[in-house]
XYZ file of C-alpha atoms in Angstrom:
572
model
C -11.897 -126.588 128.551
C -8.521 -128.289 127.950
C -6.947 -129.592 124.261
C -7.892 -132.760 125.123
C -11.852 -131.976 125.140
C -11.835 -129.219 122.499
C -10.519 -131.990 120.196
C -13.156 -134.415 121.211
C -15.261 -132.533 120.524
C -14.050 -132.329 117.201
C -14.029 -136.016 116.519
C -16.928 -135.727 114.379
C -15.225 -133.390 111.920
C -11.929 -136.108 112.161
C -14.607 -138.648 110.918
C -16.960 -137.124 108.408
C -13.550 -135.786 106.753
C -11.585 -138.885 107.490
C -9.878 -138.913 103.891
C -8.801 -135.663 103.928
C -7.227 -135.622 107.167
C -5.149 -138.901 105.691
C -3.886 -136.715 102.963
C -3.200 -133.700 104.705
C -1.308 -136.154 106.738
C 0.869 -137.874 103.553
C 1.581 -134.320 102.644
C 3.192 -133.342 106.071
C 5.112 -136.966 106.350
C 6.126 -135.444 102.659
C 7.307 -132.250 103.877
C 8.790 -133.764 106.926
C 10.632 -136.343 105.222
C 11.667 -133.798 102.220
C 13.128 -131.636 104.828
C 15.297 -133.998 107.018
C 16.457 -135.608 103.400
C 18.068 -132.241 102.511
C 19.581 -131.716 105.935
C 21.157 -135.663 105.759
C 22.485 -134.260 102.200
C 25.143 -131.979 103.437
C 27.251 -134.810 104.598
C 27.634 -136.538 101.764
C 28.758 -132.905 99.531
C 31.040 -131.916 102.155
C 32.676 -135.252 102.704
C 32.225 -137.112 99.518
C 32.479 -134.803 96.829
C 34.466 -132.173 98.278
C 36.936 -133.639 100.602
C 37.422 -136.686 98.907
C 36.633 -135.588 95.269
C 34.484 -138.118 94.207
C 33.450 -137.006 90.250
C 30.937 -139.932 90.394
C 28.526 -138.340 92.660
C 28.746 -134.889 91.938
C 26.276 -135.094 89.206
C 24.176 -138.169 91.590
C 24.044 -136.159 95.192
C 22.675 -132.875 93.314
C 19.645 -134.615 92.157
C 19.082 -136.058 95.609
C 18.414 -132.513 96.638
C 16.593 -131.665 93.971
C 14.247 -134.832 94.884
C 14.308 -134.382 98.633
C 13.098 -130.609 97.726
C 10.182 -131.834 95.078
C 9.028 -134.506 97.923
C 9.101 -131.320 100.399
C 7.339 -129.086 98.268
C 4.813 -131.531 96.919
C 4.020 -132.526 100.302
C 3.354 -128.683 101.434
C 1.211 -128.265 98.487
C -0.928 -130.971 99.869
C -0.950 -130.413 103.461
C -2.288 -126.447 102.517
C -4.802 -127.544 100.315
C -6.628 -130.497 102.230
C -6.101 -128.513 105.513
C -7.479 -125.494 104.029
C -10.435 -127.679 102.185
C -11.111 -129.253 105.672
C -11.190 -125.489 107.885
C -13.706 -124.100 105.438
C -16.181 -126.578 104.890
C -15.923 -126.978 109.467
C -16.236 -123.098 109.909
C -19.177 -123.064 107.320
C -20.602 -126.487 109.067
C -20.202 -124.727 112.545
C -21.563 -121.534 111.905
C -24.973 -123.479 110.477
C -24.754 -125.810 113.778
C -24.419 -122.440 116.188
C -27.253 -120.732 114.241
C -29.535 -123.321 114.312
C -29.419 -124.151 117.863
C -29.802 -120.405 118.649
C -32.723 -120.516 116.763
C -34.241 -123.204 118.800
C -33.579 -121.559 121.884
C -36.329 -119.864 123.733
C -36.974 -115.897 123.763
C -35.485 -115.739 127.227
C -31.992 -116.318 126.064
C -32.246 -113.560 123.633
C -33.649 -111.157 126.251
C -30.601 -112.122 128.228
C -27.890 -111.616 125.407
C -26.904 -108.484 123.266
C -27.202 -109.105 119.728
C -23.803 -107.502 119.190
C -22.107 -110.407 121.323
C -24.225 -112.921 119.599
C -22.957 -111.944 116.372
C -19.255 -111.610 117.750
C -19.719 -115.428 118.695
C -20.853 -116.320 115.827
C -18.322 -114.690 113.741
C -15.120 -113.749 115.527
C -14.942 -116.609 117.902
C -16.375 -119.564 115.352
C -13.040 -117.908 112.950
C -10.409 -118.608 115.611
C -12.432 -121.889 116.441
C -11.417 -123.012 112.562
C -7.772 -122.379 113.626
C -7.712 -125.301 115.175
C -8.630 -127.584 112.547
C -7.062 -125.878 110.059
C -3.774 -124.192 110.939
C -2.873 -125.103 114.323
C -3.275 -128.464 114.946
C -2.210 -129.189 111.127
C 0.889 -127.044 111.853
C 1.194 -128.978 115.242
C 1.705 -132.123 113.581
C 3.820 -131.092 110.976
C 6.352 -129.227 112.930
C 6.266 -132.480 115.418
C 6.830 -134.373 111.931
C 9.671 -132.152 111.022
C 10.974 -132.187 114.640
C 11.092 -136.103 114.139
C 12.398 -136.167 111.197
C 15.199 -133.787 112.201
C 15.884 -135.018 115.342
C 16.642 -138.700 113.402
C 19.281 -136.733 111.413
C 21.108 -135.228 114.866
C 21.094 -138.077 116.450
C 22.338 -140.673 113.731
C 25.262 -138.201 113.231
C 26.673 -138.132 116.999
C 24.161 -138.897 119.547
C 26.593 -137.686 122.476
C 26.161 -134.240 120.418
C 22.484 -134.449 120.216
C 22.085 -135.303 124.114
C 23.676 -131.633 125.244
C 22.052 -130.183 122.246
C 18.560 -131.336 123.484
C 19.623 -131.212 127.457
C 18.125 -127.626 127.521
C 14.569 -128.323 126.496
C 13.236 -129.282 129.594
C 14.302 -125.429 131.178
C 11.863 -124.521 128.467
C 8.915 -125.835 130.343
C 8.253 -123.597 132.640
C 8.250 -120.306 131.556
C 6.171 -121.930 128.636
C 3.213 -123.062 131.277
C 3.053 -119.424 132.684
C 2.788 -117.733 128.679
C -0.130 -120.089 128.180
C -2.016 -119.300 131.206
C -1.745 -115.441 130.211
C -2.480 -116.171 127.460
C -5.583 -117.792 127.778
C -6.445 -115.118 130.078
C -5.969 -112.649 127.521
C -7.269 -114.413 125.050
C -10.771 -114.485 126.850
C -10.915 -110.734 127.929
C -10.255 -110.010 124.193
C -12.951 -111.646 122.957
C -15.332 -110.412 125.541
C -14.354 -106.394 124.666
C -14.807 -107.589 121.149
C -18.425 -108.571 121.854
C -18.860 -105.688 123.769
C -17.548 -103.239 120.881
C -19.812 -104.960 118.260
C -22.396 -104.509 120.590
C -21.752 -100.494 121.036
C -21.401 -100.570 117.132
C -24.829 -101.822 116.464
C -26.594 -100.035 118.691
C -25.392 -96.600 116.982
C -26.402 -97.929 114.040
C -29.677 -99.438 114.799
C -30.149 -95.390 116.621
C -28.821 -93.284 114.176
C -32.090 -91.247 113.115
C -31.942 -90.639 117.172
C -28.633 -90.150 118.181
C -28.544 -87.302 114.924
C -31.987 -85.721 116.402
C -30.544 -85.040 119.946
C -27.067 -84.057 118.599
C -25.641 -87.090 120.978
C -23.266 -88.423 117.907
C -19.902 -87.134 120.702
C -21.049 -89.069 123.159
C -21.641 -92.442 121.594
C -18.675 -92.003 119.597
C -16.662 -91.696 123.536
C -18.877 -94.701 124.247
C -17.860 -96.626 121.768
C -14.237 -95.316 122.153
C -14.136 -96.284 125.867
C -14.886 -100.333 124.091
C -12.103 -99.199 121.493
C -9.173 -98.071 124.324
C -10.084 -101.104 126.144
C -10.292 -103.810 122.995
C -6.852 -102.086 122.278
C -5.279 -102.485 125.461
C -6.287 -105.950 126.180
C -4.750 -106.879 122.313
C -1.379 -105.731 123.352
C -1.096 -107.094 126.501
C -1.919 -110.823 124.633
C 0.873 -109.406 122.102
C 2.824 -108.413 124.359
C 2.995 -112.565 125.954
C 2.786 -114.139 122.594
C 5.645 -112.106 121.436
C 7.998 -113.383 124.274
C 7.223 -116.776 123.831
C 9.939 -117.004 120.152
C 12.797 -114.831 122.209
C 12.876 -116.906 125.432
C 12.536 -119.882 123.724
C 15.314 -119.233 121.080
C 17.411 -117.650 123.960
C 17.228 -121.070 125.544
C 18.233 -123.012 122.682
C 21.058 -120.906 121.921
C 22.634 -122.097 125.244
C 22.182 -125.477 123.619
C 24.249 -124.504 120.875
C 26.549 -123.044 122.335
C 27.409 -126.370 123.967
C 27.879 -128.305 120.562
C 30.051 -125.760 119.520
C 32.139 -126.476 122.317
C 31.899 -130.052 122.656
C 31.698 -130.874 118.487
C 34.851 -128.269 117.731
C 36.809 -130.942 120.151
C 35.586 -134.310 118.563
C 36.260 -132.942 115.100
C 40.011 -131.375 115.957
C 40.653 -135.261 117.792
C 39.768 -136.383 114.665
C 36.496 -138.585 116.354
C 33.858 -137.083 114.161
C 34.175 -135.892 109.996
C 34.035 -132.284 109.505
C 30.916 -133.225 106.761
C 28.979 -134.806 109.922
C 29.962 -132.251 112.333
C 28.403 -129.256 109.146
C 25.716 -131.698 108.856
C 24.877 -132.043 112.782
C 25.133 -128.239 112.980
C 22.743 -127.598 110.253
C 20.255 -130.239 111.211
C 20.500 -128.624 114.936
C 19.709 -125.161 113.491
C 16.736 -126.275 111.554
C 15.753 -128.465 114.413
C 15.379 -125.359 116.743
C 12.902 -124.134 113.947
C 9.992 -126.646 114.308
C 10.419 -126.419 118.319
C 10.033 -122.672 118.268
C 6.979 -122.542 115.953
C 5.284 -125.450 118.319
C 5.967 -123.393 121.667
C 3.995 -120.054 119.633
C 1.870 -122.693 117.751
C 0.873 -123.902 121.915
C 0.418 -120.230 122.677
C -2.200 -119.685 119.559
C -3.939 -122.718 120.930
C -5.252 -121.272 124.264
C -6.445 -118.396 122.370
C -8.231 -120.579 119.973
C -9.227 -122.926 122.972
C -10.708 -120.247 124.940
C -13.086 -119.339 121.044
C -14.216 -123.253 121.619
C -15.745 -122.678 125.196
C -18.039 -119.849 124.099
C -19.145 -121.445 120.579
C -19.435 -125.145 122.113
C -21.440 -123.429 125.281
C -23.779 -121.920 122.548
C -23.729 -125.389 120.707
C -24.586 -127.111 124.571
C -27.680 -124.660 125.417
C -30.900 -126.306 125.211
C -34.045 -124.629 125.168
C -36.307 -124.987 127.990
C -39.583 -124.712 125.754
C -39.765 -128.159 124.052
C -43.725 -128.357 122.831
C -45.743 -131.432 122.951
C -45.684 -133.582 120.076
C -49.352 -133.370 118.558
C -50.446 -130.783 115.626
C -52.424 -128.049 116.059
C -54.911 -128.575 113.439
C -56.897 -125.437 114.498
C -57.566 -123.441 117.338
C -61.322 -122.641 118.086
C -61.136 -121.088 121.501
C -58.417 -119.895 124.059
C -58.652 -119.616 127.760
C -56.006 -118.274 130.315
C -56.537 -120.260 133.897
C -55.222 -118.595 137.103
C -51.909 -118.066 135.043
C -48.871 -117.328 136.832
C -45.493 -115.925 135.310
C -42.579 -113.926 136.681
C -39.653 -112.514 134.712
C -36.491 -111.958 136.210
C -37.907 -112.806 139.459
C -40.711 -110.179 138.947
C -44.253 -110.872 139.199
C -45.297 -110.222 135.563
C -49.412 -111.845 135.302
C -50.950 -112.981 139.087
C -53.487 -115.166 138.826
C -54.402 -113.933 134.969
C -58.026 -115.682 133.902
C -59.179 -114.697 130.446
C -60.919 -116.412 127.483
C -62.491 -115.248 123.849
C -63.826 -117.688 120.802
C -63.189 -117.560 116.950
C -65.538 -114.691 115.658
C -64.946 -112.600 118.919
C -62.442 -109.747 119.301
C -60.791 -109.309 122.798
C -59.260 -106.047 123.254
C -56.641 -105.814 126.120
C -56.114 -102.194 127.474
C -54.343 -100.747 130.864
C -51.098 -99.279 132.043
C -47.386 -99.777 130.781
C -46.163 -102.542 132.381
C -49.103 -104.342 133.346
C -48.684 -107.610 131.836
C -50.223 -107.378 128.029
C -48.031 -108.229 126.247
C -46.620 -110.916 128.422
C -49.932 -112.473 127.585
C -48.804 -112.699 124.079
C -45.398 -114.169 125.006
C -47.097 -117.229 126.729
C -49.738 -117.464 123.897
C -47.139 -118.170 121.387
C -45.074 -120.364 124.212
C -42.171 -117.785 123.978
C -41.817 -117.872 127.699
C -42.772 -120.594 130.409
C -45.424 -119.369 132.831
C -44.756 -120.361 136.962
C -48.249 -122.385 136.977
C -51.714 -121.834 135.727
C -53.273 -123.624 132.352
C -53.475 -121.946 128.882
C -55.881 -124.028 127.097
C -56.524 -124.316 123.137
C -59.898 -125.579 122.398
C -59.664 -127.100 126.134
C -56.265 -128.642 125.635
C -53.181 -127.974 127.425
C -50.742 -125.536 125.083
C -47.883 -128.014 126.335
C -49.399 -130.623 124.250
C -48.782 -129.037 120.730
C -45.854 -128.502 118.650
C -44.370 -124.986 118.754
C -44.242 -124.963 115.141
C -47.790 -126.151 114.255
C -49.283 -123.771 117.234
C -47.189 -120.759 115.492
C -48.021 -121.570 112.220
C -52.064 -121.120 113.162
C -51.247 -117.328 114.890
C -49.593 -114.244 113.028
C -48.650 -111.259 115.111
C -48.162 -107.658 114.421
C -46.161 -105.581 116.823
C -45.307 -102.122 116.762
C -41.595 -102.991 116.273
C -41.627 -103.796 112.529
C -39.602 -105.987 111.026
C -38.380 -105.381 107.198
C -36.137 -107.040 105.366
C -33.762 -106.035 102.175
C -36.156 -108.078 99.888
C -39.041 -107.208 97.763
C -42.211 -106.293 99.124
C -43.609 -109.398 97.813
C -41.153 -111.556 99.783
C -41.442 -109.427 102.637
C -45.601 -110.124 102.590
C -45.222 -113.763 101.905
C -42.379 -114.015 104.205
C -42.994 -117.797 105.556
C -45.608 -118.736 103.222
C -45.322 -119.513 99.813
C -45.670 -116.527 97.411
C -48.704 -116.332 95.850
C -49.265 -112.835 93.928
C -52.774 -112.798 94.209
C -53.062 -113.307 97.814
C -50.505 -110.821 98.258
C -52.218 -108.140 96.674
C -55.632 -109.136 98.461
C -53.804 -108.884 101.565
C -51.856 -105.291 100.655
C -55.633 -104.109 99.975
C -57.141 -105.612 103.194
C -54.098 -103.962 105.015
C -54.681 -100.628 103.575
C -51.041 -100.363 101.884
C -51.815 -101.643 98.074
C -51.972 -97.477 96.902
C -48.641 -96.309 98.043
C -46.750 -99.755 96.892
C -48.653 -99.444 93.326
C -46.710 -96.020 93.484
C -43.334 -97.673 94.268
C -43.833 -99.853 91.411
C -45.796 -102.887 92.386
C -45.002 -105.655 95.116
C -41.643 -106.414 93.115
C -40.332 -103.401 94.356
C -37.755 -103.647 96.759
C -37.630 -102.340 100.278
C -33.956 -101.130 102.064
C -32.959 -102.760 104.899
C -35.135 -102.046 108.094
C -37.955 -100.392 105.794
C -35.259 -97.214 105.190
C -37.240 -96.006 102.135
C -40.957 -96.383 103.883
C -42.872 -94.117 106.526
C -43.697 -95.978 109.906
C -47.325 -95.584 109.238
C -46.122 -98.011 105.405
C -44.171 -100.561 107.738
C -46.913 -101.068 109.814
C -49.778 -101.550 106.960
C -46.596 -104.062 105.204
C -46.313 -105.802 108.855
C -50.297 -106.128 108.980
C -50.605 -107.629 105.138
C -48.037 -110.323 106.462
C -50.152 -111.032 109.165
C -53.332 -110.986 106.677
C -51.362 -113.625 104.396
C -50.487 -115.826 106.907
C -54.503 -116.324 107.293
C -53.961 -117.548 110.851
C -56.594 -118.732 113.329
C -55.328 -116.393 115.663
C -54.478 -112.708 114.874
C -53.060 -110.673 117.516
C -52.261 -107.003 116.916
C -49.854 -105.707 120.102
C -49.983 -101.668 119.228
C -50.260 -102.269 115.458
C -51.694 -99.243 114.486
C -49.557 -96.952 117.041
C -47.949 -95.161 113.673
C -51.352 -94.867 111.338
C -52.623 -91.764 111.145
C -56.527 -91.266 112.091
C -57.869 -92.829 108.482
C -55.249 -95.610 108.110
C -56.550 -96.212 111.891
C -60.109 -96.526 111.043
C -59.410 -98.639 107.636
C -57.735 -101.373 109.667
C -59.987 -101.149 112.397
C -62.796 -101.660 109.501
C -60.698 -104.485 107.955
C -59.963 -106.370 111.570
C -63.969 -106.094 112.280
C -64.357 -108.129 108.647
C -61.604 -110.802 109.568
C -63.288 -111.795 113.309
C -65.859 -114.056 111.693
C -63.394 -117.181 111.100
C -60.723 -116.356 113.439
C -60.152 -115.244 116.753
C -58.621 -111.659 117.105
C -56.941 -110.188 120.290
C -56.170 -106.251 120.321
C -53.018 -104.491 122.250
C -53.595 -100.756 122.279
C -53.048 -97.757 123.728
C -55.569 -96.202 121.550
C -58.943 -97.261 123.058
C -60.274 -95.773 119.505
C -59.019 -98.679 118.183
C -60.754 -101.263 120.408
C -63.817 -99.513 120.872
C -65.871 -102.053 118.698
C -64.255 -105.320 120.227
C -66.628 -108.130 121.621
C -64.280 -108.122 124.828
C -62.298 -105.239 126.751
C -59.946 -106.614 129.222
C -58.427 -104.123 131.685
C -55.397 -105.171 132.731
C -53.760 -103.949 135.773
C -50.605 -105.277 137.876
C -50.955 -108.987 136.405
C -54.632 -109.244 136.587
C -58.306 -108.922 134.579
C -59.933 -106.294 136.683
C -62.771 -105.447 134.433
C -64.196 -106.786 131.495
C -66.870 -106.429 128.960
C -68.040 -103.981 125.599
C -67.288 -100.551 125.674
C -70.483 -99.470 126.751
C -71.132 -102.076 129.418
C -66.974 -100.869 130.988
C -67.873 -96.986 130.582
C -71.299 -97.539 133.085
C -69.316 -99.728 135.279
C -65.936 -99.454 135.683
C -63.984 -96.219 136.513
C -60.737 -97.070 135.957
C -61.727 -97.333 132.214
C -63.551 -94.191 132.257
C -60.209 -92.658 133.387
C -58.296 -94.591 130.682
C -60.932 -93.661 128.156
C -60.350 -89.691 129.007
C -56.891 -89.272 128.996
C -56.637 -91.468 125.790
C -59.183 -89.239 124.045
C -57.131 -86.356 125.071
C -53.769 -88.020 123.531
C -55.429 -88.865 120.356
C -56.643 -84.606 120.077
């Protein structure tokens, strides 16, 4: 991505913040006119009023400079503020814009990405992004502002001089082109070993209870050193570049100087040029060199900052693949799975997967790790796209119904909870309106009402991750959500994996109540637990091998029996 496109790309932050920009601009034209003025004013002091001792302006050119200064000043003043107005309100309007299209995106991409680098793009990279808009290119045209104006001064006082001042630029080129090639190179490795180091960081966190249970906290601190050595290394190499750029370049104008000296010592001994103009050309030279230095490290910033805008505007650019139809789901009534295909990674996940169950019928689906259960969820609540096959609601195509409106009639439970640092009220309500009643009637139903009466009532608040509850509370917390919601579709995927035996049999009790005006499927390990479902689905390598009651599977199908053994000798 070039300068060019990173700043077309911006064109809709140039216009919604149109006014600003025009007095961020005033203010550098300010600055850049303030500081040429004070330059120009050395002349007149060194010829006027002390070579030819004019009284009259020694009390006029004085408050010149102080004016030139207050226009400089005033016109800084307004350049930081608008700027800085302008960068915040973009960064906070870019991290929404990045967040939000994540969240449209489809489960795949988060399967694909660490959260760690997520986060890194959404943080780190978006904060170098705002650079752009509000130090570097505001910088870029004030220094070219200043340059201007400076360069005006040099050349109205000798433009011979200003020729063999300037004649060493162009030498400047090259060496400039290679720093900003390393540097963007750099730039991009940095930001990847930052992801990757977030990423390492999380993780421990997210598996402290088990990294301090297997005594493993050495190694994933040399883990997350081995990130560390490398994030460090990769910093000072981009240092190491950027820090060049100033020395080179201010070697190279020195040679420039060097040659005024030279040439400007002889015109002002021939008595060709005023020793006021020559001070004055000198000055103006030295301040000149000032604003081209800053814009060859301001160019070198920029491919750092341009490399930030390819990853956020490539998050900004995904679209999901999952778009829905367009009609509500006003209810769903039956489901039905039709030779469904659907491969992850290239792996065969379901083969040919037929299935169905009605409201007021429980299907329980049982078998091996790995043999497609829970992919059946996935494509139930459209999280992935199946290879071919029809999943019909009430005899419709799933394709033809909004994703929200389909979600909003299912709730699931899994047996990774999700808590949040929010009361247990909110954290029951979650998407729904809160409605204390319900909430209770739903803690109750869920078996969890007794121990959050002795926490202090459903305004007591819950740590981050559930920190301060059991894994047997988190799941009956998880399960009232999923009771609030009052969905048409409840699906437990290993709900109940952390209730002990009676908290088991409670919810069991409680899910048997629900099936009469909703449809109810069952994930589980635990056959206990799906022992009383309408349906029993074996699963195995993609497929329904068996199906039917309990009874009807343990007479005539011996894979179950085998399941149904060696799950009655887990559960003793």
């Amino acid at each position: 991505m070039s300068l060019r496109e990173v700043l077309r790309r911006f064109k809709p932050f140039y216009i919604a913040y149109f006014k600003y920009f025009l007095l961020a601009f005033l203010g550098m034209m300010m600055a850049a006119l303030g500081t040429a003025a004070s330059f120009h004013s050395l002349q007149p002091i060194l010829d006027y009023v002390f070579i030819e001792k004019r009284v009259d302006l020694l009390y006029i050119v004085p408050f010149f400079v102080v004016f030139a200064y207050l226009i400089k000043n005033a016109g800084l003043y307004m350049q930081s503020y608008y700027v800085a107005y302008i960068g915040t309100n973009i960064l906070k309007t870019l991290r929404k814009n990045v967040l939000d299209n994540l969240l449209r995106l489809d489960m795949d991409f988060f399967k694909r990405y660490r959260s760690g680098e997520l986060m890194s793009r959404c943080t780190n990279d978006i904060g170098a992004l705002q650079s752009i808009v509000s130090t570097l290119i505001p910088e870029l045209l004030r220094e070219i502002m200043t340059a201007i104006g400076l360069l005006s001064v040099v050349i109205y006082h000798s433009p011979r001089l200003a020729f063999f001042a300037l004649i060493v630029l162009p030498c400047a080129i090259l060496p400039l082109v290679w720093f900003a090639k390393k540097l963007k190179k750099y730039a991009k490795n940095t930001q990847e070993t930052g992801a990757d180091l977030l990423s390492s960081l999380g993780e421990i966190f997210k598996n402290i209870e088990l990294i301090k249970a297997n005594s493993t906290e050495q190694k994933e601190s040399d883990k997350f050193n081995k990130h560390n050595e490398k994030l460090c290394k990769v910093t000072l190499k981009t240092s190491r570049v950027d820090a060049l750029i100033s020395p080179i370049m201010e070697l190279i104008g020195s040679l420039g100087v060097a040659l005024v000296i030279i040439i400007g010592g002889k015109e002002v001994i021939a008595g060709r040029m005023s020793a006021g103009s020559f001070i004055a050309f000198v000055s103006a030279l030295f301040a000149l060199y000032q604003p081209i230095k800053k814009l060859t490290n301001l160019y070198g910033r920029l491919q750092i900052a341009i490399v930030a805008s390819e990853r956020t505007f490539y998050l900004l650019d995904l679209k999901p693949e999952i778009k829905g139809g367009e009609r509500e789901l006003k209810g769903i009534n039956e489901v039905e799975f039709k030779d469904v295909h659907f491969a992850y990674e290239e792996k065969n996940v379901l083969n040919g997967l037929n299935l169905s169950f009605k409201k007021g019928e429980i299907l329980a689906l049982v078998g091996a790790s790995g043999g497609g259960k829970s992919s059946i969820v996935g494509l139930l609540l459209h999280f992935f796209k199946r290879k071919s096959g029809k999943i019909l609601l009430n005899n419709e195509s799933i394709d033809e119904f909004s994703l929200k409106s389909l979600r909003l009639k299912m709730a699931l439970v899994t047996q990774d909870i999700y808590i949040f640092n929010d009361s247990i009220a909110e954290n029951v309500a979650y998407s729904e309106e809160l409605d204390e009643a319900k909430i209770i009637k739903s803690l109750k139903l869920a078996n969890a009402y007794e121990f959050v009466e002795k926490m202090g009532g459903i305004n007591a608040m819950l740590f981050e991750n559930g920190k301060n509850l059991s894994g047997g509370q988190k799941q009956r917390i998880a399960i009232a959500r999923a009771l609030y919601k009052d969905p048409d579709l409840l699906i437990f995927d290993e709900a109940t994996s952390a209730l002990d035996n009676e908290s088991e049999r409670a919810i069991v009790k409680t899910i048997e109540n629900l099936k009469k005006d909703r449809l109810i499927l069952l994930i589980a390990h635990r056959l206990s637990t799906v022992e009383n479902a309408d349906k029993i689905a074996l699963i195995d390598q993609g497929k329904v091998v068996a199906c039917g009651s309990d009874a009807v599977l343990l007479e005539t199908c011996e894979a179950y029996r085998r399941l149904k053994i060696k799950s009655d000798e887990a559960k003793l």
